[in-house]
Short mmCIF file of C-alpha atoms and ligand atoms in Angstrom, two decimals:
data_model
loop_
_atom_site.label_atom_id
_atom_site.label_comp_id
_atom_site.label_asym_id
_atom_site.label_seq_id
_atom_site.Cartn_x
_atom_site.Cartn_y
_atom_site.Cartn_z
CA MET A 1479 -0.28 67.25 -112.66
CA GLY A 1480 -2.77 67.89 -109.92
CA LYS A 1481 -3.79 70.11 -107.06
CA GLY A 1482 -0.99 71.35 -104.88
CA SER A 1483 1.71 70.69 -107.43
CA ARG A 1484 2.42 73.96 -109.18
CA ARG A 1485 4.39 73.13 -112.30
CA ALA A 1486 5.54 75.33 -115.11
CA VAL A 1487 4.77 74.01 -118.59
CA THR A 1488 6.42 74.93 -121.89
CA ALA A 1489 5.06 74.42 -125.41
CA ALA A 1490 7.25 74.73 -128.50
CA HIS A 1491 6.79 74.69 -132.24
CA GLY A 1492 7.46 71.21 -133.60
CA ARG A 1493 5.93 69.10 -136.31
CA PRO A 1494 2.38 69.45 -137.65
CA LEU A 1495 -0.41 68.16 -135.42
CA THR A 1496 -2.14 65.11 -136.84
CA GLY A 1497 -4.57 62.47 -135.69
CA ASP A 1498 -7.85 61.86 -133.89
CA VAL A 1499 -8.66 62.89 -130.38
CA ARG A 1500 -11.62 62.77 -128.02
CA VAL A 1501 -11.47 65.52 -125.44
CA PRO A 1502 -13.11 64.96 -122.00
CA GLY A 1503 -16.82 65.32 -121.28
CA ASP A 1504 -18.59 68.66 -121.22
CA LYS A 1505 -18.11 70.44 -117.92
CA SER A 1506 -21.50 72.19 -117.86
CA ILE A 1507 -23.41 68.99 -118.58
CA SER A 1508 -21.30 66.97 -116.10
CA HIS A 1509 -22.07 69.31 -113.17
CA ARG A 1510 -25.77 69.30 -114.00
CA ALA A 1511 -25.99 65.52 -114.40
CA LEU A 1512 -24.61 65.00 -110.89
CA MET A 1513 -26.99 67.55 -109.41
CA MET A 1514 -30.12 66.28 -111.10
CA GLY A 1515 -29.13 62.70 -110.30
CA ALA A 1516 -28.90 63.75 -106.65
CA LEU A 1517 -32.45 65.15 -106.80
CA ALA A 1518 -34.04 62.11 -108.47
CA VAL A 1519 -35.30 59.15 -106.44
CA GLY A 1520 -33.51 56.04 -107.73
CA ARG A 1521 -30.38 55.40 -109.75
CA SER A 1522 -29.19 57.56 -112.64
CA HIS A 1523 -26.23 56.61 -114.82
CA VAL A 1524 -23.85 59.08 -116.41
CA THR A 1525 -21.50 58.01 -119.19
CA GLY A 1526 -18.48 60.10 -120.14
CA LEU A 1527 -18.54 62.37 -117.09
CA LEU A 1528 -15.70 64.89 -117.01
CA MET A 1529 -13.31 63.59 -114.36
CA GLY A 1530 -11.78 67.04 -113.80
CA GLU A 1531 -11.33 68.60 -110.37
CA ASP A 1532 -14.26 71.01 -110.80
CA VAL A 1533 -16.74 68.22 -111.41
CA MET A 1534 -15.23 66.02 -108.69
CA ALA A 1535 -15.89 68.87 -106.26
CA THR A 1536 -19.55 68.79 -107.28
CA ALA A 1537 -19.62 64.98 -106.85
CA ALA A 1538 -18.27 65.41 -103.31
CA ALA A 1539 -20.87 68.09 -102.59
CA MET A 1540 -23.70 65.83 -103.80
CA ARG A 1541 -22.43 63.09 -101.48
CA ALA A 1542 -22.33 65.55 -98.60
CA LEU A 1543 -25.96 66.45 -99.43
CA GLY A 1544 -27.03 62.81 -99.14
CA ALA A 1545 -26.67 61.27 -102.63
CA THR A 1546 -24.54 58.20 -103.27
CA VAL A 1547 -22.16 58.74 -106.17
CA THR A 1548 -20.25 55.68 -107.40
CA VAL A 1549 -17.46 56.35 -109.89
CA ARG A 1550 -16.13 53.66 -112.26
CA GLY A 1551 -13.80 55.35 -114.71
CA SER A 1552 -15.89 58.05 -116.32
CA ASP A 1553 -19.09 56.02 -115.82
CA VAL A 1554 -20.92 57.14 -112.76
CA ALA A 1555 -23.98 55.90 -110.90
CA ILE A 1556 -25.92 58.33 -108.72
CA ASP A 1557 -28.46 57.17 -106.17
CA GLY A 1558 -30.40 60.32 -105.53
CA ALA A 1559 -31.58 61.59 -102.18
CA GLY A 1560 -34.73 62.94 -103.83
CA LEU A 1561 -36.21 66.39 -104.33
CA GLY A 1562 -36.96 67.93 -100.93
CA ALA A 1563 -34.81 65.35 -99.16
CA LEU A 1564 -31.27 66.71 -99.43
CA ALA A 1565 -29.44 66.35 -96.10
CA GLU A 1566 -27.64 69.13 -94.27
CA PRO A 1567 -23.89 68.68 -94.86
CA SER A 1568 -21.81 68.24 -91.71
CA SER A 1569 -18.82 70.16 -93.04
CA PRO A 1570 -18.24 72.99 -95.56
CA LEU A 1571 -18.73 72.24 -99.26
CA ASP A 1572 -15.38 72.92 -100.94
CA PHE A 1573 -15.83 73.83 -104.60
CA GLY A 1574 -12.17 74.50 -105.30
CA ASN A 1575 -11.96 76.56 -108.52
CA ALA A 1576 -15.49 75.75 -109.73
CA GLY A 1577 -17.91 78.65 -110.18
CA THR A 1578 -20.59 76.53 -111.85
CA GLY A 1579 -20.53 73.90 -109.10
CA ALA A 1580 -20.74 76.47 -106.33
CA ARG A 1581 -23.41 78.71 -107.86
CA LEU A 1582 -25.75 75.94 -109.01
CA THR A 1583 -25.46 74.12 -105.68
CA MET A 1584 -26.52 77.36 -103.95
CA GLY A 1585 -29.81 76.98 -105.83
CA LEU A 1586 -30.20 73.38 -104.64
CA VAL A 1587 -29.47 74.24 -101.00
CA ALA A 1588 -31.82 77.26 -101.07
CA GLY A 1589 -34.63 74.92 -102.07
CA HIS A 1590 -34.20 72.79 -98.93
CA PRO A 1591 -34.63 73.65 -95.23
CA ILE A 1592 -30.92 73.12 -94.55
CA ALA A 1593 -27.81 75.25 -94.09
CA ALA A 1594 -24.55 74.77 -95.99
CA THR A 1595 -21.24 76.58 -95.98
CA PHE A 1596 -19.52 77.17 -99.33
CA VAL A 1597 -15.77 77.55 -99.63
CA GLY A 1598 -13.36 77.62 -102.57
CA ASP A 1599 -9.83 78.44 -103.67
CA ALA A 1600 -8.37 81.96 -103.92
CA SER A 1601 -9.84 82.43 -107.41
CA LEU A 1602 -13.38 81.34 -106.48
CA SER A 1603 -13.22 83.39 -103.26
CA ARG A 1604 -12.68 86.54 -105.35
CA ARG A 1605 -15.63 85.93 -107.68
CA PRO A 1606 -19.00 87.68 -107.18
CA MET A 1607 -21.75 85.49 -105.73
CA GLY A 1608 -24.30 88.31 -105.31
CA ARG A 1609 -25.68 87.67 -108.79
CA VAL A 1610 -26.97 84.30 -107.53
CA LEU A 1611 -27.64 85.26 -103.91
CA GLU A 1612 -29.83 88.24 -104.77
CA PRO A 1613 -32.61 86.21 -106.47
CA LEU A 1614 -32.25 83.40 -103.93
CA ARG A 1615 -32.72 85.93 -101.10
CA GLU A 1616 -35.78 87.23 -102.95
CA MET A 1617 -37.12 83.68 -102.83
CA GLY A 1618 -36.54 83.50 -99.05
CA ALA A 1619 -33.02 82.12 -98.53
CA THR A 1620 -30.81 83.76 -95.92
CA VAL A 1621 -27.08 84.21 -96.40
CA ALA A 1622 -24.11 85.21 -94.27
CA ALA A 1623 -21.28 86.03 -96.67
CA ARG A 1624 -17.99 87.86 -96.69
CA THR A 1625 -18.16 91.51 -97.71
CA GLY A 1626 -19.24 91.90 -101.32
CA ASP A 1627 -21.07 88.54 -101.25
CA ARG A 1628 -17.87 86.52 -101.67
CA LEU A 1629 -16.98 83.05 -100.35
CA PRO A 1630 -16.82 81.70 -97.74
CA LEU A 1631 -20.55 82.00 -97.14
CA THR A 1632 -23.29 80.11 -95.38
CA LEU A 1633 -26.65 79.80 -97.06
CA ARG A 1634 -29.83 78.61 -95.35
CA GLY A 1635 -33.01 77.60 -97.15
CA PRO A 1636 -36.35 78.35 -95.44
CA ASP A 1637 -39.10 75.75 -94.90
CA SER A 1638 -40.61 76.87 -98.16
CA LEU A 1639 -39.33 79.24 -100.86
CA VAL A 1640 -41.50 81.83 -102.59
CA PRO A 1641 -41.66 81.57 -106.40
CA ILE A 1642 -40.37 84.58 -108.37
CA ALA A 1643 -40.23 85.84 -111.93
CA TYR A 1644 -36.70 87.13 -112.43
CA THR A 1645 -35.19 88.93 -115.39
CA LEU A 1646 -31.46 88.23 -115.64
CA PRO A 1647 -29.46 91.44 -115.29
CA VAL A 1648 -26.36 89.70 -116.74
CA ALA A 1649 -26.35 87.00 -119.42
CA SER A 1650 -25.42 84.12 -117.12
CA ALA A 1651 -26.43 80.48 -117.42
CA GLN A 1652 -25.20 79.95 -113.88
CA VAL A 1653 -27.64 82.49 -112.45
CA LYS A 1654 -30.50 81.15 -114.58
CA SER A 1655 -29.73 77.59 -113.49
CA ALA A 1656 -29.42 78.38 -109.77
CA ILE A 1657 -32.90 79.96 -109.80
CA LEU A 1658 -34.46 77.09 -111.77
CA LEU A 1659 -32.90 74.50 -109.45
CA ALA A 1660 -34.23 76.40 -106.43
CA GLY A 1661 -37.62 76.54 -108.17
CA LEU A 1662 -37.78 72.75 -108.34
CA ASN A 1663 -38.75 72.54 -104.66
CA THR A 1664 -40.75 75.79 -104.56
CA PRO A 1665 -44.56 75.70 -104.61
CA GLY A 1666 -45.99 77.25 -107.80
CA GLU A 1667 -44.09 78.49 -110.84
CA THR A 1668 -40.62 80.02 -110.87
CA THR A 1669 -39.70 81.92 -114.04
CA VAL A 1670 -36.40 83.22 -115.34
CA ILE A 1671 -36.45 85.65 -118.26
CA GLU A 1672 -33.27 85.93 -120.26
CA PRO A 1673 -33.05 88.94 -122.59
CA VAL A 1674 -30.00 87.30 -124.22
CA PRO A 1675 -30.10 83.50 -124.55
CA THR A 1676 -27.41 81.53 -122.67
CA ARG A 1677 -26.49 77.84 -122.66
CA ASP A 1678 -29.65 75.80 -122.11
CA HIS A 1679 -28.34 72.55 -120.63
CA THR A 1680 -30.28 72.98 -117.38
CA GLU A 1681 -33.63 73.31 -119.13
CA ARG A 1682 -32.91 70.40 -121.45
CA MET A 1683 -31.75 68.12 -118.67
CA LEU A 1684 -34.61 69.08 -116.35
CA ALA A 1685 -37.04 67.99 -119.08
CA ALA A 1686 -35.11 64.71 -119.49
CA PHE A 1687 -35.41 64.07 -115.72
CA GLY A 1688 -39.18 64.58 -115.94
CA ALA A 1689 -39.42 68.07 -114.44
CA ARG A 1690 -42.23 70.33 -115.63
CA VAL A 1691 -40.36 73.01 -117.50
CA ARG A 1692 -41.46 75.18 -120.42
CA ARG A 1693 -39.96 77.89 -122.60
CA GLU A 1694 -41.85 80.81 -124.10
CA ARG A 1695 -40.72 83.75 -126.19
CA THR A 1696 -41.89 87.02 -124.67
CA GLY A 1697 -41.28 90.68 -125.52
CA ALA A 1698 -38.69 90.78 -122.73
CA GLY A 1699 -36.81 87.69 -123.90
CA LEU A 1700 -36.96 83.94 -123.45
CA ALA A 1701 -39.00 82.95 -120.36
CA ILE A 1702 -38.14 79.60 -118.77
CA THR A 1703 -40.63 78.38 -116.18
CA VAL A 1704 -40.36 75.46 -113.81
CA GLU A 1705 -43.38 74.11 -111.97
CA GLY A 1706 -42.17 73.24 -108.50
CA GLN A 1707 -42.54 70.17 -106.30
CA HIS A 1708 -42.83 67.50 -108.97
CA PRO A 1709 -40.48 64.58 -108.34
CA LEU A 1710 -37.57 63.96 -110.72
CA ALA A 1711 -37.21 60.51 -112.30
CA PRO A 1712 -33.76 58.91 -112.56
CA THR A 1713 -32.32 59.16 -116.05
CA ASP A 1714 -29.27 58.09 -118.02
CA VAL A 1715 -27.08 60.90 -119.32
CA VAL A 1716 -24.47 60.60 -122.07
CA VAL A 1717 -21.99 63.47 -121.81
CA PRO A 1718 -20.63 64.69 -125.16
CA ALA A 1719 -17.09 66.02 -125.56
CA ASP A 1720 -16.68 69.57 -124.30
CA PRO A 1721 -16.54 72.15 -127.12
CA SER A 1722 -14.71 74.51 -124.75
CA SER A 1723 -11.91 71.91 -124.45
CA ALA A 1724 -12.09 70.99 -128.15
CA ALA A 1725 -11.43 74.69 -128.81
CA PHE A 1726 -7.77 74.35 -127.76
CA VAL A 1727 -7.16 71.44 -130.11
CA VAL A 1728 -9.04 73.13 -132.96
CA VAL A 1729 -7.12 76.41 -132.70
CA ALA A 1730 -3.80 74.58 -132.33
CA ALA A 1731 -4.49 72.63 -135.54
CA LEU A 1732 -5.45 75.83 -137.37
CA ILE A 1733 -2.27 77.71 -136.50
CA VAL A 1734 0.41 74.98 -136.62
CA PRO A 1735 1.24 74.74 -140.35
CA GLY A 1736 0.50 71.42 -142.06
CA SER A 1737 -1.83 70.14 -139.30
CA GLU A 1738 -4.98 68.06 -139.74
CA VAL A 1739 -6.90 66.86 -136.69
CA VAL A 1740 -10.32 65.33 -135.98
CA VAL A 1741 -11.96 65.97 -132.61
CA ARG A 1742 -14.63 63.33 -131.94
CA ASP A 1743 -18.14 63.57 -130.43
CA VAL A 1744 -18.09 67.33 -129.84
CA LEU A 1745 -21.21 68.94 -128.38
CA LEU A 1746 -22.72 71.21 -131.07
CA ASN A 1747 -25.50 72.87 -129.08
CA PRO A 1748 -25.88 76.28 -130.80
CA SER A 1749 -25.57 78.02 -127.43
CA ARG A 1750 -21.96 76.78 -127.33
CA THR A 1751 -20.64 77.01 -130.89
CA GLY A 1752 -19.83 80.73 -131.23
CA LEU A 1753 -16.11 80.02 -131.55
CA PHE A 1754 -16.61 77.66 -134.49
CA THR A 1755 -18.81 80.29 -136.21
CA THR A 1756 -16.12 82.92 -135.65
CA LEU A 1757 -13.29 80.70 -136.90
CA LEU A 1758 -15.28 79.91 -140.06
CA GLU A 1759 -15.71 83.65 -140.63
CA MET A 1760 -11.92 83.98 -140.25
CA GLY A 1761 -11.47 81.48 -143.08
CA ALA A 1762 -10.81 78.32 -141.06
CA ASP A 1763 -10.89 75.00 -142.88
CA LEU A 1764 -13.22 73.45 -140.34
CA ALA A 1765 -15.99 70.95 -141.07
CA VAL A 1766 -18.41 68.99 -138.95
CA GLU A 1767 -18.71 65.33 -139.96
CA ASP A 1768 -21.21 62.69 -138.90
CA GLU A 1769 -23.50 65.15 -137.14
CA ARG A 1770 -26.00 63.23 -135.00
CA ASP A 1771 -28.18 63.24 -131.88
CA ALA A 1772 -26.83 61.76 -128.66
CA GLY A 1773 -28.62 61.92 -125.33
CA GLY A 1774 -30.76 64.91 -126.28
CA GLU A 1775 -27.91 67.01 -127.71
CA ARG A 1776 -26.46 67.47 -131.23
CA ILE A 1777 -22.91 66.18 -131.54
CA GLY A 1778 -20.44 65.66 -134.37
CA ASP A 1779 -16.79 65.13 -135.30
CA VAL A 1780 -14.92 68.34 -136.04
CA ARG A 1781 -12.24 68.07 -138.74
CA VAL A 1782 -9.84 70.97 -138.91
CA ARG A 1783 -6.87 71.72 -141.16
CA ALA A 1784 -4.22 74.43 -140.76
CA SER A 1785 -5.55 77.58 -142.41
CA ARG A 1786 -4.69 81.15 -143.32
CA LEU A 1787 -6.93 83.14 -141.02
CA SER A 1788 -8.15 86.73 -141.51
CA GLY A 1789 -9.06 89.16 -138.76
CA VAL A 1790 -12.78 89.73 -138.11
CA SER A 1791 -15.04 91.76 -135.88
CA VAL A 1792 -16.83 89.50 -133.36
CA PRO A 1793 -20.24 90.95 -132.44
CA ALA A 1794 -21.19 91.42 -128.78
CA GLU A 1795 -24.38 89.33 -129.27
CA ARG A 1796 -22.19 86.27 -129.78
CA THR A 1797 -20.55 86.52 -126.37
CA PRO A 1798 -22.74 84.02 -124.44
CA SER A 1799 -22.18 81.29 -127.06
CA MET A 1800 -18.38 81.54 -126.78
CA ILE A 1801 -17.87 83.13 -123.37
CA ASP A 1802 -15.10 80.70 -122.36
CA GLU A 1803 -13.38 80.72 -125.75
CA TYR A 1804 -12.07 84.31 -125.96
CA PRO A 1805 -8.61 83.46 -124.60
CA VAL A 1806 -8.01 80.90 -127.34
CA LEU A 1807 -9.68 83.11 -129.96
CA ALA A 1808 -7.17 85.82 -129.04
CA VAL A 1809 -4.42 83.29 -129.80
CA ALA A 1810 -5.96 82.42 -133.18
CA ALA A 1811 -6.25 86.17 -133.88
CA ALA A 1812 -2.53 86.62 -133.21
CA PHE A 1813 -1.82 84.39 -136.21
CA ALA A 1814 -4.42 85.98 -138.54
CA GLU A 1815 -3.83 88.58 -141.25
CA GLY A 1816 -5.27 91.87 -140.00
CA SER A 1817 -6.80 92.70 -136.67
CA THR A 1818 -9.61 90.98 -134.79
CA THR A 1819 -11.95 93.00 -132.60
CA MET A 1820 -14.01 91.41 -129.84
CA ALA A 1821 -16.81 93.36 -128.14
CA GLY A 1822 -19.07 92.79 -125.13
CA LEU A 1823 -16.42 91.17 -122.93
CA SER A 1824 -17.29 92.64 -119.51
CA GLU A 1825 -18.10 89.18 -118.07
CA LEU A 1826 -14.52 88.07 -118.74
CA ARG A 1827 -13.50 90.32 -115.85
CA VAL A 1828 -15.20 87.96 -113.33
CA LYS A 1829 -14.14 84.53 -114.58
CA GLU A 1830 -11.53 82.29 -112.90
CA SER A 1831 -9.24 85.32 -113.30
CA ASP A 1832 -9.81 88.81 -114.69
CA ARG A 1833 -9.54 87.00 -117.98
CA LEU A 1834 -9.45 90.08 -120.16
CA ALA A 1835 -6.44 91.43 -118.24
CA ALA A 1836 -4.81 87.98 -118.21
CA ILE A 1837 -5.23 87.64 -122.00
CA ALA A 1838 -3.74 91.11 -122.54
CA ARG A 1839 -0.77 90.34 -120.27
CA GLY A 1840 -0.16 87.02 -122.03
CA LEU A 1841 -0.27 88.67 -125.47
CA GLU A 1842 2.08 91.38 -124.20
CA ALA A 1843 4.54 88.78 -122.85
CA ASN A 1844 4.64 87.14 -126.27
CA GLY A 1845 5.04 90.25 -128.39
CA VAL A 1846 1.50 90.25 -129.83
CA ALA A 1847 0.31 93.81 -130.50
CA HIS A 1848 -3.13 94.49 -129.07
CA GLU A 1849 -5.36 97.11 -127.47
CA VAL A 1850 -7.67 96.41 -124.57
CA GLY A 1851 -10.59 98.40 -123.17
CA GLU A 1852 -12.95 97.88 -120.24
CA ASP A 1853 -15.01 95.37 -122.25
CA TRP A 1854 -13.27 94.93 -125.60
CA LEU A 1855 -10.08 93.61 -127.11
CA ARG A 1856 -8.37 94.18 -130.45
CA VAL A 1857 -5.58 91.81 -131.45
CA ALA A 1858 -3.26 92.78 -134.29
CA GLY A 1859 -2.57 89.73 -136.46
CA ARG A 1860 1.04 88.66 -136.57
CA GLY A 1861 1.81 90.19 -140.00
CA GLY A 1862 5.15 88.37 -140.13
CA GLY A 1863 6.67 89.57 -136.83
CA ALA A 1864 8.27 87.06 -134.47
CA ILE A 1865 6.16 86.12 -131.45
CA GLY A 1866 6.51 83.82 -128.47
CA ARG A 1867 9.21 83.50 -125.81
CA GLY A 1868 6.74 84.68 -123.17
CA HIS A 1869 6.41 83.63 -119.56
CA VAL A 1870 2.70 83.75 -118.86
CA ALA A 1871 1.05 84.12 -115.45
CA THR A 1872 -1.81 81.62 -115.26
CA GLN A 1873 -3.62 83.44 -112.41
CA LEU A 1874 -5.31 80.19 -111.27
CA ASP A 1875 -7.07 80.12 -114.66
CA HIS A 1876 -7.01 76.87 -116.63
CA ARG A 1877 -8.11 78.50 -119.88
CA ILE A 1878 -5.31 81.06 -119.75
CA ALA A 1879 -2.79 78.24 -119.23
CA MET A 1880 -4.06 76.14 -122.15
CA SER A 1881 -4.51 79.10 -124.52
CA PHE A 1882 -0.93 80.29 -124.20
CA LEU A 1883 0.43 76.76 -124.50
CA VAL A 1884 -1.47 76.58 -127.79
CA LEU A 1885 0.22 79.82 -128.80
CA GLY A 1886 3.57 78.21 -127.96
CA LEU A 1887 2.84 75.25 -130.27
CA ALA A 1888 2.82 77.63 -133.25
CA ALA A 1889 5.03 80.53 -132.15
CA ASP A 1890 8.59 81.21 -133.33
CA GLU A 1891 9.90 80.79 -129.78
CA PRO A 1892 8.61 78.51 -126.98
CA VAL A 1893 6.06 79.78 -124.49
CA THR A 1894 6.04 78.91 -120.78
CA VAL A 1895 3.09 79.18 -118.39
CA ASP A 1896 3.95 79.46 -114.71
CA ASP A 1897 1.45 76.85 -113.50
CA GLY A 1898 -0.22 74.07 -115.46
CA ALA A 1899 -1.86 72.47 -112.42
CA MET A 1900 -5.16 74.30 -112.96
CA ILE A 1901 -5.61 72.52 -116.31
CA GLU A 1902 -6.82 69.54 -114.25
CA THR A 1903 -9.98 71.44 -113.35
CA SER A 1904 -11.45 71.09 -116.84
CA PHE A 1905 -9.17 69.17 -119.21
CA PRO A 1906 -7.31 66.34 -117.50
CA GLY A 1907 -5.00 64.80 -120.07
CA PHE A 1908 -4.49 68.05 -122.02
CA VAL A 1909 -0.71 67.67 -122.15
CA ASP A 1910 -0.94 64.03 -123.25
CA ALA A 1911 -3.62 64.85 -125.84
CA MET A 1912 -1.41 67.55 -127.37
CA ARG A 1913 1.64 65.29 -127.31
CA GLY A 1914 -0.42 62.49 -128.88
CA LEU A 1915 -1.12 64.77 -131.83
CA GLY A 1916 2.60 65.55 -132.15
CA GLY A 1917 2.83 68.72 -130.05
CA GLU A 1918 5.98 69.50 -128.08
CA VAL A 1919 4.94 70.12 -124.49
CA ILE A 1920 7.31 69.91 -121.53
CA VAL A 1921 6.17 69.76 -117.91
CA HIS A 1922 8.86 71.11 -115.56
CA GLU A 1923 9.43 69.88 -112.05
CA GLY A 1924 8.34 72.85 -109.96
CA GLU A 1925 7.94 76.46 -110.96
CA LEU A 1926 10.22 78.40 -113.28
CA VAL A 1927 10.92 81.98 -112.44
CA ALA A 1928 10.88 84.25 -115.48
C1 S3P B 204 -21.38 77.96 -117.28
C2 S3P B 204 -21.76 79.24 -117.61
C3 S3P B 204 -20.81 80.30 -117.94
C4 S3P B 204 -19.43 79.75 -118.29
C5 S3P B 204 -18.99 78.70 -117.31
C6 S3P B 204 -19.97 77.55 -117.30
C7 S3P B 204 -22.42 76.98 -116.94
O1 S3P B 204 -20.68 81.16 -116.83
O2 S3P B 204 -18.48 80.78 -118.34
O3 S3P B 204 -17.71 78.22 -117.63
O4 S3P B 204 -22.13 75.76 -116.93
O5 S3P B 204 -23.55 77.39 -116.66
P1 S3P B 204 -21.71 82.39 -116.58
O6 S3P B 204 -23.04 81.83 -116.28
O7 S3P B 204 -21.12 83.12 -115.40
O8 S3P B 204 -21.66 83.19 -117.83
#
């Protein structure tokens, strides 16, 4: 499956899922490795890069900005252009479906005296960019964007940015990262204060590339400061397996009776493991084995066995550490005894789709009782009723597609998603990985009409 080939996909209940799997590299770390490699002078190596469409769009953007990116399998060499030396791209940067790629690259471009035009697919063109553009404008960048600060837009960095101290109005690692990346080529100190901690891969990787970055706890939250205009040194990055992709395998193994699966080398950074915490609270038989350090991050093998799950209440404070995992948590909740309540979900409204609405529609299509509010969701556990048989609208959202296919692997009746092509953005090989574990997944030629 790939871009331009819309294909319906069906998943059906078959035998238990068993075996070992390694899901592709972490998407957040992959984007950042390409960007920081492009800013370093000299050659950086990345092992285990996610070869999904989102990350490939970032690789193309880094080439257009003057870096040389050589891909051999999932091992990648980046010859950086150097901090302050990014070139003006001669054509628009097309980020496809990738919010992280687009928003973080806006920070890079703002920090250079160049102009770049950003374009994306229908999903990305609907998503708000103002959250990143507002602080970048405060630093001195100028932007011509479509109404509501949507793509396409053209961003121009001035000769020199002005450092700012910015308190994040939304808990967003993308906004934090865009500002810090802009701060790299800004004289003086640029600070981002996050009242609620978000994934910290940018800070960690900046330190690994030799940037001057520090973290301090303040009354207002965690303050991350980058001292600008210090060159980055080329570095080797090992990309662990993406916990947000592992999530689909883990939930599938929990809800398909008799399953036992090991997911290898999963990133266990605490800013990413909220789903595992929640599943353990629900009674999941889930254990981390061989926990170890790899390339500056904690990783481990996650062993999971089919379990009787109980409904829980997921606190709003946990949202940033599992922001991408709510669709698949909703699927796990459908198979639990009792209801599961999830709070603090307003950010789901501005993901690849209005994810909260897409989850609710998918549950509805499959006969799963639920209630949804502006920023919360309550899923009534199955309690014995038959579920499945749904036709689910993917809405250009890879995580909606994969979540409802996981539901189909355990449901009484098969589940079909209208378009599996978007899965390629983050989890190439998803269908094969599920089949390899014993799952019944059928890719149809073309679309099916419900
Ligand atoms: C990401 C941050 C999150 C997440 C996205 C990846 C990142 O987005 O949903 O998939 O790599 O920084 P927000 O920053 O919008 O919360």
